GROMACS .gro file of C-alpha atoms in nm:
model
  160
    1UNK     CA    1  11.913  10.516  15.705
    2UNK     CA    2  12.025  10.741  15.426
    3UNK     CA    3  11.741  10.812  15.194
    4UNK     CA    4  11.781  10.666  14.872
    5UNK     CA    5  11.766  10.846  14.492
    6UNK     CA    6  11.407  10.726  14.486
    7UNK     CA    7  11.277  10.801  14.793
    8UNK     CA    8  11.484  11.167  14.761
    9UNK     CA    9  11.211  11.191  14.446
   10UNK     CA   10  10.931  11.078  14.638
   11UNK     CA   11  11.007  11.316  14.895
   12UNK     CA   12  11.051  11.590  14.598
   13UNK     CA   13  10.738  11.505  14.484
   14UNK     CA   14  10.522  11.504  14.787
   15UNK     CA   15  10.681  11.858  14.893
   16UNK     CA   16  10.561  12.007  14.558
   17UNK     CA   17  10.204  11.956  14.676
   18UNK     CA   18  10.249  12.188  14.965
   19UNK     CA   19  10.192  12.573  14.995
   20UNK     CA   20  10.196  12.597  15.366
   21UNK     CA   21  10.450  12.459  15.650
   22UNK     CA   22  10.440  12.433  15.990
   23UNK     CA   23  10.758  12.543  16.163
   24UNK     CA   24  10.849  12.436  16.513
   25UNK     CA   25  11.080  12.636  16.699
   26UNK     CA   26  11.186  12.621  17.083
   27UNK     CA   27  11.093  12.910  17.307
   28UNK     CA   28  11.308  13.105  17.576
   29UNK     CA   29  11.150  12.896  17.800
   30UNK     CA   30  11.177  12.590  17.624
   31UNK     CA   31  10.815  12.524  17.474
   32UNK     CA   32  10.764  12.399  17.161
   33UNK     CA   33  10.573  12.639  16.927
   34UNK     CA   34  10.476  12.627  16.601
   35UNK     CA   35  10.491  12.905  16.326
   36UNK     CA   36  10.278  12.886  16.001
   37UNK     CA   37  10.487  12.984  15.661
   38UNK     CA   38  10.488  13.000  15.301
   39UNK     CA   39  10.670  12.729  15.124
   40UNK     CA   40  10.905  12.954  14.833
   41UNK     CA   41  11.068  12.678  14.627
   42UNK     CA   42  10.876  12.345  14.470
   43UNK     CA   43  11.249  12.186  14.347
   44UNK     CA   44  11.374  12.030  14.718
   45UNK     CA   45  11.769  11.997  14.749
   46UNK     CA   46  11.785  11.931  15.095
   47UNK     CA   47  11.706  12.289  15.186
   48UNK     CA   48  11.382  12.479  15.224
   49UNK     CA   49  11.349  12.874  15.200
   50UNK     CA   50  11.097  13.076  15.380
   51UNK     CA   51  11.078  13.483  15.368
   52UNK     CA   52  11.011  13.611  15.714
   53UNK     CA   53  11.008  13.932  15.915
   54UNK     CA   54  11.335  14.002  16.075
   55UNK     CA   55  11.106  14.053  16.392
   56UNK     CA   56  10.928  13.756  16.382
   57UNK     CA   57  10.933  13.496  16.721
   58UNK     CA   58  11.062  13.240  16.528
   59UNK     CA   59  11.374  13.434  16.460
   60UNK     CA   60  11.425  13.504  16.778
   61UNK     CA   61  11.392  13.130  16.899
   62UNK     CA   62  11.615  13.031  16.600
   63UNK     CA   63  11.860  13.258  16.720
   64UNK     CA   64  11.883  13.083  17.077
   65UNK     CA   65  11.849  12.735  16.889
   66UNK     CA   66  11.879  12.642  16.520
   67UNK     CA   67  11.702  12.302  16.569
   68UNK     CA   68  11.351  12.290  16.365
   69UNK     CA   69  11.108  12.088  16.277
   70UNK     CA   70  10.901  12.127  15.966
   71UNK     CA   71  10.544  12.003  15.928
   72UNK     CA   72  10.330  11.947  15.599
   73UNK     CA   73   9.981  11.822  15.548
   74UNK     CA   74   9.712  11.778  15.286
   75UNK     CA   75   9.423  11.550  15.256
   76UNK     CA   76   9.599  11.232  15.157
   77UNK     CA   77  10.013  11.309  15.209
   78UNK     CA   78  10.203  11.409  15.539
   79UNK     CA   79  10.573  11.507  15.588
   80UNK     CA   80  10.759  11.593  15.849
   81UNK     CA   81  11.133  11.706  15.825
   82UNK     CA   82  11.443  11.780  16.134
   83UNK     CA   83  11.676  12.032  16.054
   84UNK     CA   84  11.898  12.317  16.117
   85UNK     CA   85  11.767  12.684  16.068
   86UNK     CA   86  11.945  12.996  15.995
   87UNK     CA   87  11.878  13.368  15.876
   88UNK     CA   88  12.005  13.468  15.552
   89UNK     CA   89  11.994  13.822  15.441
   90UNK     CA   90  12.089  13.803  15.045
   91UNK     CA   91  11.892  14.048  14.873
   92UNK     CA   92  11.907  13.889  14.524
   93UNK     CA   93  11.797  13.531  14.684
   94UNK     CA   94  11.503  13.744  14.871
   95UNK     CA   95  11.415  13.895  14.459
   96UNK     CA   96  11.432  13.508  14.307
   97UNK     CA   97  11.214  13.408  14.559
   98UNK     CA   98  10.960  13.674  14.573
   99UNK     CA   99  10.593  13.664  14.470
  100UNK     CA  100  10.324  13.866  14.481
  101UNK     CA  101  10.166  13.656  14.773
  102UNK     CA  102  10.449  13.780  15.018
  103UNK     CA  103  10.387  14.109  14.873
  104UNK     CA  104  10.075  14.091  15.145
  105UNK     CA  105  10.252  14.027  15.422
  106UNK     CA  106  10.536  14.315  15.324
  107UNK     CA  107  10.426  14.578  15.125
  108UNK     CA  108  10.717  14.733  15.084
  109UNK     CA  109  10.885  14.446  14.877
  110UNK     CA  110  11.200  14.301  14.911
  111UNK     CA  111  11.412  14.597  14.966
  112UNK     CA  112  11.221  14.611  15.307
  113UNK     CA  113  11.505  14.591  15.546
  114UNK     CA  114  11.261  14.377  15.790
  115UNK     CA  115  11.252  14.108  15.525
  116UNK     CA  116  11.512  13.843  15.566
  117UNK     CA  117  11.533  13.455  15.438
  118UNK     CA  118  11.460  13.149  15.637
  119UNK     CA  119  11.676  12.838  15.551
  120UNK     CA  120  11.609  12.509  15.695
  121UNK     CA  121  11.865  12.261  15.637
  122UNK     CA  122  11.662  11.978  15.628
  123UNK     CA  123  11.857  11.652  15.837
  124UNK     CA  124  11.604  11.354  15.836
  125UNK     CA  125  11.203  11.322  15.788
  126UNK     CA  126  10.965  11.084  15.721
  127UNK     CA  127  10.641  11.091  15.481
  128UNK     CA  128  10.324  10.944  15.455
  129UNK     CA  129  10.159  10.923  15.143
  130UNK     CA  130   9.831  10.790  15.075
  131UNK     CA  131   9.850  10.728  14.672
  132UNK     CA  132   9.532  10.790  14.455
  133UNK     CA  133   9.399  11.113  14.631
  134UNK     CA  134   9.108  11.165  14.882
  135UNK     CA  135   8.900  10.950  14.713
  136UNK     CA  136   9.126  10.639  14.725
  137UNK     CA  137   9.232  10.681  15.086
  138UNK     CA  138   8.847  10.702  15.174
  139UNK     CA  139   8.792  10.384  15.052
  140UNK     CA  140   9.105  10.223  15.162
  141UNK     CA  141   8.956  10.387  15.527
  142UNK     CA  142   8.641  10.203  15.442
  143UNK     CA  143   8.755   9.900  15.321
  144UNK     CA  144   9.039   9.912  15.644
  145UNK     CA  145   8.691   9.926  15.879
  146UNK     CA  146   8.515   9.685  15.751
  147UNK     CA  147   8.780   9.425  15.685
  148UNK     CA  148   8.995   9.487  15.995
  149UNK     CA  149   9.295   9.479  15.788
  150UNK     CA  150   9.525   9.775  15.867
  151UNK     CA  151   9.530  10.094  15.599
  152UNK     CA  152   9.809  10.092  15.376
  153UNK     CA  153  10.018  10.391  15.284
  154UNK     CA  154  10.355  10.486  15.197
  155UNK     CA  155  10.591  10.538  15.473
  156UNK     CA  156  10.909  10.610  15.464
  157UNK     CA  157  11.181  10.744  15.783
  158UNK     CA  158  11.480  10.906  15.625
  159UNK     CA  159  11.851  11.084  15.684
  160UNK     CA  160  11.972  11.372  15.431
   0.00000   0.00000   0.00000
């Protein structure tokens, strides 16, 4: 099912919330793995951006196969996202993007010629979202106990 204008928001929305992602990746020998990574862009158009070391294992598995997944969590909202992955070097993307965060991780800025883009062409997801914050979905985990009644939340499955 192709997701609709609203849900496309939703999904906006919900991926705003997030500073950190999850990437999975397939090994040389075929193992999942999983590669924590700054999210760089809160407006979501289908694609995500990460800033990476050329180096990095994910890169390396990426180059063998582009097919990622791409987890998010918080206390009350979940997403995870299918896609296509694929290293960009563009040097003035790489400067929009930068922060002083990544500055951490590479010192010497963007001009470092070990720093290269991460694009994931995101393909299909699904969310969970648990409205109202931690304190609502604690009671709606409550109330779901002690009534028996199954917790509500958003869910939605989706194609880009």
């Amino acid at each position: 099912m192709t997701a609709s204008p609203s849900e496309l928001d939703k999904l906006g929305e919900l991926l705003k919330k997030f500073r950190f992602a999850m990437l999975t990746t397939r090994t040389a020998e075929d193992k999942l793995t999983a590669h924590p990574l700054t999210v760089q862009e809160a407006e979501f158009d289908g694609d995500l951006w990460f800033i990476i070391g050329k180096d990095a294992s994910a890169v390396e598995d990426i180059a063998r196969n582009p097919s990622v997944g791409v987890s998010f969590s918080s206390n009350d909202s979940w997403v995870s996202l299918a896609g296509t992955a694929i290293v960009v070097d563009d040097l003035a993307k790489l400067r929009d993007l930068w922060n002083p965060a990544v500055g951490a991780w590479f010192p010497d800025g963007p001009e470092d010629p070990n720093v290269v883009l991460l694009k994931v062409d995101a393909l299909s997801g699904e969310y969970w979202d648990s409205p109202g914050g931690k304190v609502a979905t604690l009671i709606s985990l409550v109330k779901s106990k002690v009534t028996g009644e199954q917790f509500k939340a958003d869910n939605e499955k989706f194609d880009l």
